[in-house]
Structure formats: structure tokens, C-alpha cells
XYZ file of C-alpha atoms in Angstrom:
176
model
C 135.359 380.507 183.344
C 138.747 381.345 182.707
C 141.005 379.713 180.532
C 143.149 377.502 183.290
C 139.414 376.270 184.343
C 138.488 375.416 180.499
C 141.488 373.771 180.247
C 141.599 371.655 183.592
C 138.145 370.598 182.204
C 139.395 369.340 179.234
C 142.232 367.551 180.798
C 139.912 365.777 183.315
C 137.359 364.703 180.357
C 140.450 363.363 178.499
C 141.604 360.980 181.751
C 137.920 359.990 181.941
C 137.479 358.883 178.693
C 141.028 357.376 178.516
C 140.056 354.961 181.635
C 136.822 354.404 180.670
C 137.961 353.251 176.710
C 140.792 351.071 178.607
C 138.065 349.587 180.888
C 135.799 349.173 177.701
C 138.742 347.225 175.978
C 139.624 344.929 179.142
C 135.809 343.964 179.422
C 135.559 343.115 175.596
C 138.897 340.736 175.757
C 138.020 339.067 178.757
C 134.167 338.237 177.444
C 136.087 337.294 174.188
C 138.249 334.740 175.790
C 135.811 333.531 178.632
C 132.369 333.440 176.861
C 133.450 330.850 174.095
C 134.819 328.737 176.414
C 133.538 325.126 177.473
C 132.319 324.811 180.670
C 131.261 321.265 181.577
C 129.408 320.062 185.004
C 130.416 316.508 185.628
C 129.422 313.917 187.950
C 130.594 310.541 189.115
C 128.349 308.237 191.274
C 126.762 305.237 192.237
C 123.305 304.595 191.255
C 121.162 301.285 192.044
C 118.764 300.744 188.646
C 115.522 298.584 189.685
C 113.868 296.949 186.560
C 110.264 295.247 186.495
C 110.731 291.584 188.217
C 114.943 291.611 188.573
C 117.070 292.232 191.537
C 118.481 295.594 191.543
C 121.758 296.315 189.553
C 124.364 298.640 190.799
C 125.823 300.983 188.176
C 128.413 303.816 187.977
C 126.793 306.385 186.336
C 129.156 309.497 184.788
C 126.577 312.548 183.907
C 127.891 315.430 182.173
C 126.399 318.494 181.886
C 127.085 321.615 179.128
C 126.999 324.811 181.162
C 128.437 326.883 178.198
C 126.935 328.863 175.236
C 128.640 326.635 172.908
C 128.316 323.177 171.356
C 131.143 320.878 173.058
C 132.291 317.008 171.954
C 133.270 314.706 174.047
C 135.906 312.675 172.912
C 137.244 310.324 176.082
C 136.181 309.280 179.586
C 138.851 308.084 181.696
C 140.335 308.274 185.390
C 142.912 309.656 187.762
C 144.074 307.476 190.182
C 147.069 308.927 192.035
C 149.320 309.888 189.544
C 148.168 307.561 186.971
C 145.657 308.286 184.220
C 143.516 305.011 182.795
C 141.096 305.253 179.913
C 137.495 303.817 180.401
C 136.257 301.769 177.397
C 132.734 301.951 176.336
C 130.297 299.840 174.336
C 128.822 303.289 172.710
C 130.474 305.449 169.960
C 132.392 308.608 170.720
C 132.711 311.161 170.325
C 128.957 312.799 172.111
C 127.815 315.926 171.200
C 126.546 318.224 173.518
C 124.768 321.418 172.840
C 124.490 323.861 175.201
C 122.472 323.038 178.240
C 122.263 319.233 177.337
C 123.297 316.581 179.325
C 124.586 312.782 178.862
C 124.488 310.115 181.496
C 126.661 307.319 180.622
C 125.897 304.149 183.021
C 128.621 301.372 183.660
C 127.246 298.059 185.526
C 129.647 297.326 188.075
C 129.558 293.972 187.970
C 129.208 291.831 184.944
C 125.862 291.457 183.077
C 125.607 289.930 179.551
C 126.992 292.202 177.298
C 129.662 294.415 179.555
C 132.254 292.724 181.446
C 131.718 295.188 184.338
C 133.452 298.556 185.984
C 134.774 296.984 188.215
C 136.501 294.290 186.366
C 137.325 296.520 183.165
C 139.085 299.300 185.057
C 140.869 298.049 188.394
C 141.283 294.332 187.776
C 144.487 294.868 185.361
C 145.700 297.471 188.740
C 147.892 295.879 190.873
C 147.117 296.267 194.925
C 150.323 297.708 195.548
C 149.819 300.268 193.076
C 146.334 301.362 194.368
C 145.753 302.299 198.202
C 142.792 303.317 199.998
C 143.882 306.712 200.329
C 144.768 306.691 196.762
C 141.063 305.360 195.925
C 139.060 307.938 197.848
C 140.650 310.591 195.986
C 139.991 309.111 192.362
C 138.850 311.555 189.415
C 136.719 311.230 186.545
C 138.184 313.285 183.695
C 135.778 314.394 180.500
C 137.870 315.030 178.000
C 136.361 317.671 174.595
C 137.665 317.635 171.269
C 139.309 320.967 171.868
C 141.712 319.986 174.121
C 140.157 320.908 177.180
C 139.760 318.476 180.247
C 137.455 318.409 183.181
C 137.759 316.374 186.451
C 135.847 315.894 189.355
C 136.278 313.467 192.126
C 133.724 310.225 192.562
C 131.445 310.252 195.194
C 132.319 308.379 198.582
C 130.014 305.382 198.136
C 131.229 304.833 194.558
C 134.832 304.975 196.343
C 133.739 302.450 198.989
C 132.441 299.957 196.085
C 136.013 300.105 194.748
C 137.404 299.465 197.912
C 135.596 296.891 198.830
C 136.234 295.029 195.064
C 140.410 295.413 195.501
C 140.336 294.322 199.358
C 138.066 291.405 197.755
C 140.136 290.923 194.913
C 137.511 291.142 192.928
C 135.262 288.465 194.079
C 131.472 288.873 192.990
C 129.774 289.890 196.052
C 126.595 291.286 194.814
């Protein structure tokens, strides 16, 4: 080998080491930013609950799953209806701590019960019919807020949207 070939191999080695050093730095930055970020699975839908000797009860169930590698504090649950945001009040306490892999189901009865006024009355009675349209109801999203400022939005199930439309069109009459 002559000196030119040796110098060429030295330059190529320097370029390769520089490229892979840059790639390693970018990869470590990516892991640093995205690995410790909260990731939640959110789902809101209608569920029928059957208890011994009682008629079926309709519930709005909000399921939250911690899909991240860090514990997450849930600080609020709300709704996005059109351009407006509404915070849901619960008879339980917040914040809710979810460790990695944990889940929490929050159950809201659709209609009034002994100890709760009902999800539909609580959330939609104060909203004027003129403010909400059928198209808007079908695009309602549940919002879950965390203590680190992240929020997660997910569209509700169509069957729950239909119950809300039915409630709004009946002006809140009891139609269980």
C-alpha cells in the first residue's frame, strides 16, 4: 500500500466515525425526549350494567390506560363539544395515579340515581340546544388531563353520541 491509499482509508474512517457518532447522538436525544413522555389510552362509551334483581342501568364509562413507562397523575376529565370545553365533575377524588400498565374505569350513570344526578343531566342540561347540533354531538371528544400539562383527546363511541342526541332532542325527559 502506498501513502495515498493509507490516507484515503484514514479519511473514510474519519467520515464513518463522524456519521455514526452523529446518529448515536440523535438516537439518544430521541429516546430522551419520547421515552419519558406520558402515553394514555382513552376510551369513552356506553355500557349496560346488570346487578342482581335490578333493571339494566346505562353508564357512560371512561377507560384510561397508562401505556407509558412512567407513572401518570390524572387531574381532570372533560369534554370538547364543537369549539367549547367542559369539565366533568365526579363524585370521586382527583388526582388519580396510574402506574405503568394500570387502568382506571370511571363510571357515570346516564340517568339520575340515588347519589348522582346523571351524566346527561350533569353535562348537557346547561347547554342550549342552539349551541349544539347533531353534527357536533357526533364529534364529541373526551379529554383526559395530566399533572404535567399533557392532554389526551379521543372521540366517543357512536352509541353514546346517539344517546346524547336522543337526550337533547327530548329536552332531558327520562326515557330509560
